[in-house]
Coordinates of N, CA and C in Angstrom, one line a residue:
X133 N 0.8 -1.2 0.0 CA 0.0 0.0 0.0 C 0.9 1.2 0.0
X134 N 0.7 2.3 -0.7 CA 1.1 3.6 -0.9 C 1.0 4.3 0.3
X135 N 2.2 5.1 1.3 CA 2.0 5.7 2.2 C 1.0 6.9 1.9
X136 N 0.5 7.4 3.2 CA -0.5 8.3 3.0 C 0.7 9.5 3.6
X137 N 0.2 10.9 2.9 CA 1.0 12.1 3.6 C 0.5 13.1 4.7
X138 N -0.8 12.1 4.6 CA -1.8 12.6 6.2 C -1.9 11.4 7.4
X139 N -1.7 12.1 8.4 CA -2.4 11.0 9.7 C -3.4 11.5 10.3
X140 N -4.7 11.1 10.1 CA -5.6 11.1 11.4 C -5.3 11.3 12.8
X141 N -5.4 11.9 13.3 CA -5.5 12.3 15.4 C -6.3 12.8 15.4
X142 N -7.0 12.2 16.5 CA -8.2 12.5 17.3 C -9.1 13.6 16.6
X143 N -9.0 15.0 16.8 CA -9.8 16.4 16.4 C -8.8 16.8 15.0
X144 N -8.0 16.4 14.7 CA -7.1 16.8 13.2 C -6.4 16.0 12.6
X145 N -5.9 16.5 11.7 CA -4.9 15.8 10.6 C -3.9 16.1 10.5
X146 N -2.9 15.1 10.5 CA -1.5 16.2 10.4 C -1.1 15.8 8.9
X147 N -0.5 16.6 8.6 CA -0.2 17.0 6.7 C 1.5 17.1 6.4
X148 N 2.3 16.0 5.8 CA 3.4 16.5 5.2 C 3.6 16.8 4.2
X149 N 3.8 18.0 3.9 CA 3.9 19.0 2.9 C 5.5 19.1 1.8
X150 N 6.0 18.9 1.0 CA 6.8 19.0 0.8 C 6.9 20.5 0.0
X151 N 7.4 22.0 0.4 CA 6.7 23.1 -0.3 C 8.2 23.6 -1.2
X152 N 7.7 24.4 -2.4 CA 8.2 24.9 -3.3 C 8.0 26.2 -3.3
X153 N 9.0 27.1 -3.0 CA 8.9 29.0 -2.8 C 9.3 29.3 -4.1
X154 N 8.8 30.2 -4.2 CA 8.7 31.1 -6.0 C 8.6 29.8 -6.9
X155 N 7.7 29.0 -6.8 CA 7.3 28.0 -7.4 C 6.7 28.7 -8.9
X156 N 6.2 29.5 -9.4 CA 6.2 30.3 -10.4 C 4.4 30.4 -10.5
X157 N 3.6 30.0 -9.6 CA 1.9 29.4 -9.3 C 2.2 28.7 -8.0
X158 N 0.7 28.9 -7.6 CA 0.7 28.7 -6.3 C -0.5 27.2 -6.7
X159 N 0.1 26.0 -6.5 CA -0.4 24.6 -6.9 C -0.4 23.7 -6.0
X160 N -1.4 22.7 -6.0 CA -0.9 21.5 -5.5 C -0.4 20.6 -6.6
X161 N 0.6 19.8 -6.3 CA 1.2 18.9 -7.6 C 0.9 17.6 -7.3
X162 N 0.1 16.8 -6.2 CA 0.0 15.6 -6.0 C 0.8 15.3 -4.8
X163 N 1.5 13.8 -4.9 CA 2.1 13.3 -3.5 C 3.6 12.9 -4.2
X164 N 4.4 12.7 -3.6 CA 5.4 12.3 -3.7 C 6.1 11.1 -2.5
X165 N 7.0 10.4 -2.8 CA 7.5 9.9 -1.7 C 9.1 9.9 -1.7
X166 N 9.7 10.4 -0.5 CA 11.1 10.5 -0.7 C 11.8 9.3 0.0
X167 N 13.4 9.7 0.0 CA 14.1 8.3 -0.1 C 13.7 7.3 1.0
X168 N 13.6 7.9 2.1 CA 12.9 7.1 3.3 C 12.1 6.6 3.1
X169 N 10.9 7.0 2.0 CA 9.9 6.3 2.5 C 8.3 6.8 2.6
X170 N 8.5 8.5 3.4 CA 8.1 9.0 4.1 C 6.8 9.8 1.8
X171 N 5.7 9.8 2.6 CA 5.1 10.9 1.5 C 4.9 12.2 2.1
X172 N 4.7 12.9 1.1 CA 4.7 14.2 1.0 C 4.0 14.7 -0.4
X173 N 2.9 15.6 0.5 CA 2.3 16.2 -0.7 C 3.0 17.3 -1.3
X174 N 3.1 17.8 -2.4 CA 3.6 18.4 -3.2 C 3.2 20.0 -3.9
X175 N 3.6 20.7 -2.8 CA 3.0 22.4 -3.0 C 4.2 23.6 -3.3
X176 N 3.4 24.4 -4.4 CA 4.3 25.3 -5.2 C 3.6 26.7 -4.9
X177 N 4.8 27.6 -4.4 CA 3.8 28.7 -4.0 C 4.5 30.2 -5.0
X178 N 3.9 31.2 -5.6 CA 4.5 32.2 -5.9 C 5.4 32.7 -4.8
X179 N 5.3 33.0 -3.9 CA 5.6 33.9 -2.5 C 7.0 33.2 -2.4
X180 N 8.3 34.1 -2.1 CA 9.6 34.1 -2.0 C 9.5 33.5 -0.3
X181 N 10.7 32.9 -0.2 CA 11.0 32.4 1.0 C 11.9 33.4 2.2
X182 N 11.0 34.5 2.6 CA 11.4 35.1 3.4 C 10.2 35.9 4.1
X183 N 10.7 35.8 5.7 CA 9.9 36.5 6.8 C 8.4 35.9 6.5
X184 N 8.8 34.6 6.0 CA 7.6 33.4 6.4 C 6.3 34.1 5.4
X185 N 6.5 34.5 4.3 CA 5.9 34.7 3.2 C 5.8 33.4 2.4
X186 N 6.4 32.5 2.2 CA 5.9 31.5 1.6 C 5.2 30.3 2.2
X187 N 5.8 30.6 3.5 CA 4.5 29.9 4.5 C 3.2 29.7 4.6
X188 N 2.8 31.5 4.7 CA 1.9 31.8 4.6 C 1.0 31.9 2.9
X189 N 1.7 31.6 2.4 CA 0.9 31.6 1.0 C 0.6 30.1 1.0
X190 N 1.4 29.5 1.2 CA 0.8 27.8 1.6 C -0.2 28.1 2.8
X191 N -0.5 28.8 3.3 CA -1.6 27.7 4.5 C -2.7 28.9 3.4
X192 N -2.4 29.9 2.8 CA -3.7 30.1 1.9 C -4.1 29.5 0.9
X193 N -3.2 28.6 0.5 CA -3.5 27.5 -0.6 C -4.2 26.6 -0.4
X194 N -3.8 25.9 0.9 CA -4.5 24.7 1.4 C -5.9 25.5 1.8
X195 N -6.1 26.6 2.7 CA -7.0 27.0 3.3 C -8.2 26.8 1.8
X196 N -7.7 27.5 0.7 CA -8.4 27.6 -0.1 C -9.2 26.5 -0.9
X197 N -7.7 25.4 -1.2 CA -8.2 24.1 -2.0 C -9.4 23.3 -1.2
X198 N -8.6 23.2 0.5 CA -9.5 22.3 1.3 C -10.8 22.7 1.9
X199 N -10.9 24.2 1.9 CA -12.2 24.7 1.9 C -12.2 24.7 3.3
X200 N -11.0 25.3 4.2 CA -11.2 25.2 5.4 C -10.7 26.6 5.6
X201 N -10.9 27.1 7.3 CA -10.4 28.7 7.8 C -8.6 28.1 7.9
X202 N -8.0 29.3 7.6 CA -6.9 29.7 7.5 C -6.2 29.6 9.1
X203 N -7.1 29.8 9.9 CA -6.7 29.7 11.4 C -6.8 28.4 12.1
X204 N -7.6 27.6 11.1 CA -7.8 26.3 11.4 C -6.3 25.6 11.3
X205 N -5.4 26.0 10.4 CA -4.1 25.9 10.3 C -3.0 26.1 10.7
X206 N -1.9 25.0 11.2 CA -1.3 25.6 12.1 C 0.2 24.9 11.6
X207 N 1.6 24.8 12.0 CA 2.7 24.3 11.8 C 2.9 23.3 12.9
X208 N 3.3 22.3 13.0 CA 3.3 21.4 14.1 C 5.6 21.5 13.9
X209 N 5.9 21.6 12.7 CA 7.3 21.2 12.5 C 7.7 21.8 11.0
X210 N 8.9 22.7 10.3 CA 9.4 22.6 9.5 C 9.1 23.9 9.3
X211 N 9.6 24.6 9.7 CA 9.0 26.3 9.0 C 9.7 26.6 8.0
X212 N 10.9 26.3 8.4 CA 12.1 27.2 8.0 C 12.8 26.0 7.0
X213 N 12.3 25.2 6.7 CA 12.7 23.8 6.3 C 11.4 23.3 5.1
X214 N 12.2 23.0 4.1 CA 11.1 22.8 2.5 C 10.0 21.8 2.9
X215 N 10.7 20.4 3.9 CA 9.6 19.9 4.2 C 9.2 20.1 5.5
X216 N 7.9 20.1 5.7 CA 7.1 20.4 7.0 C 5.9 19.5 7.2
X217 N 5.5 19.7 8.5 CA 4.1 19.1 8.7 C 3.1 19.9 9.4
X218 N 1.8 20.0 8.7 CA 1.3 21.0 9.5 C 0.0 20.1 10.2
X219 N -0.8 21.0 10.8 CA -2.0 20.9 11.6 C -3.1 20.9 11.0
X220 N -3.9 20.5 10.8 CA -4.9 21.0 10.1 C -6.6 20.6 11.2
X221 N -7.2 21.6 11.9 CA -8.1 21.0 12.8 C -9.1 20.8 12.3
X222 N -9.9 20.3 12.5 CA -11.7 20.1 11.8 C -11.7 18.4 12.1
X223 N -13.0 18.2 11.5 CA -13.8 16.8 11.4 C -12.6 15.8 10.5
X224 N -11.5 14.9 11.2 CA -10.9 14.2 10.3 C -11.1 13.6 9.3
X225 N -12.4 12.4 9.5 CA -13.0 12.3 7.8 C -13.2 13.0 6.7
X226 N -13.5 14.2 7.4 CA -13.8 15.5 6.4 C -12.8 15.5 5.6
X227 N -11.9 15.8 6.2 CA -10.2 16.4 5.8 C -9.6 15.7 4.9
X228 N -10.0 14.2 5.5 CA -9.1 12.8 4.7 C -9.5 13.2 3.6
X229 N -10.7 13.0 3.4 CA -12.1 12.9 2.0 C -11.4 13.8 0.8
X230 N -11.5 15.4 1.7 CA -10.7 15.9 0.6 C -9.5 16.3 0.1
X231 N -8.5 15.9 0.9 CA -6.9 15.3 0.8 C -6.9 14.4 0.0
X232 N -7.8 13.6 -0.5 CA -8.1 11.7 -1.0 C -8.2 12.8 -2.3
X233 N -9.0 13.6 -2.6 CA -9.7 14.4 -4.3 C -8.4 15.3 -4.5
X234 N -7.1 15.3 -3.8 CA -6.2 15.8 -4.3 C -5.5 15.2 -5.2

């Protein structure tokens, strides 16, 4: 079976992201899996990688694709690092469901 780049917990999901700054469009590209093992979804953002501007243009991407609040979003690990994992709080089925239509 294909690793998933979300885990289920209790009240959220946690999300590994693999992100792309001045990506040239702000996209999701699918999943990926790196050498470990480990998946990661695959996000391109216009916004340059500084003073957490491309950060923040990823959690408006996701906010936007997954149809969730922007505050609902949080970093658990990787800010400052291409790969990260974030928080994502709400109804976990919910989330999976449309993580799955990515």
């Amino acid at each position: 079976m294909t690793p998933q780049p979300w885990k289920a917990v209790q009240r959220h999901v946690e999300l590994r992201v693999r992100l792309t700054p001045s990506g040239g469009r702000d996209a999701i590209d699918g999943v990926e899996t790196d050498a470990e093992g480990q998946a990661y979804v695959k996000a391109r953002v216009t916004a340059v990688p500084e003073d957490g501007k491309a950060n923040k243009a990823l959690v408006a991407l996701l906010s936007k694709t997954l149809k969730i609040s922007k505050s609902s979003i949080s970093f658990v690990s990787g800010e400052t690092s291409r790969k990260k994992i974030l928080r994502l709080e709400g109804e976990p089925e919910d989330i999976v469901i449309k993580l799955q239509k990515l």
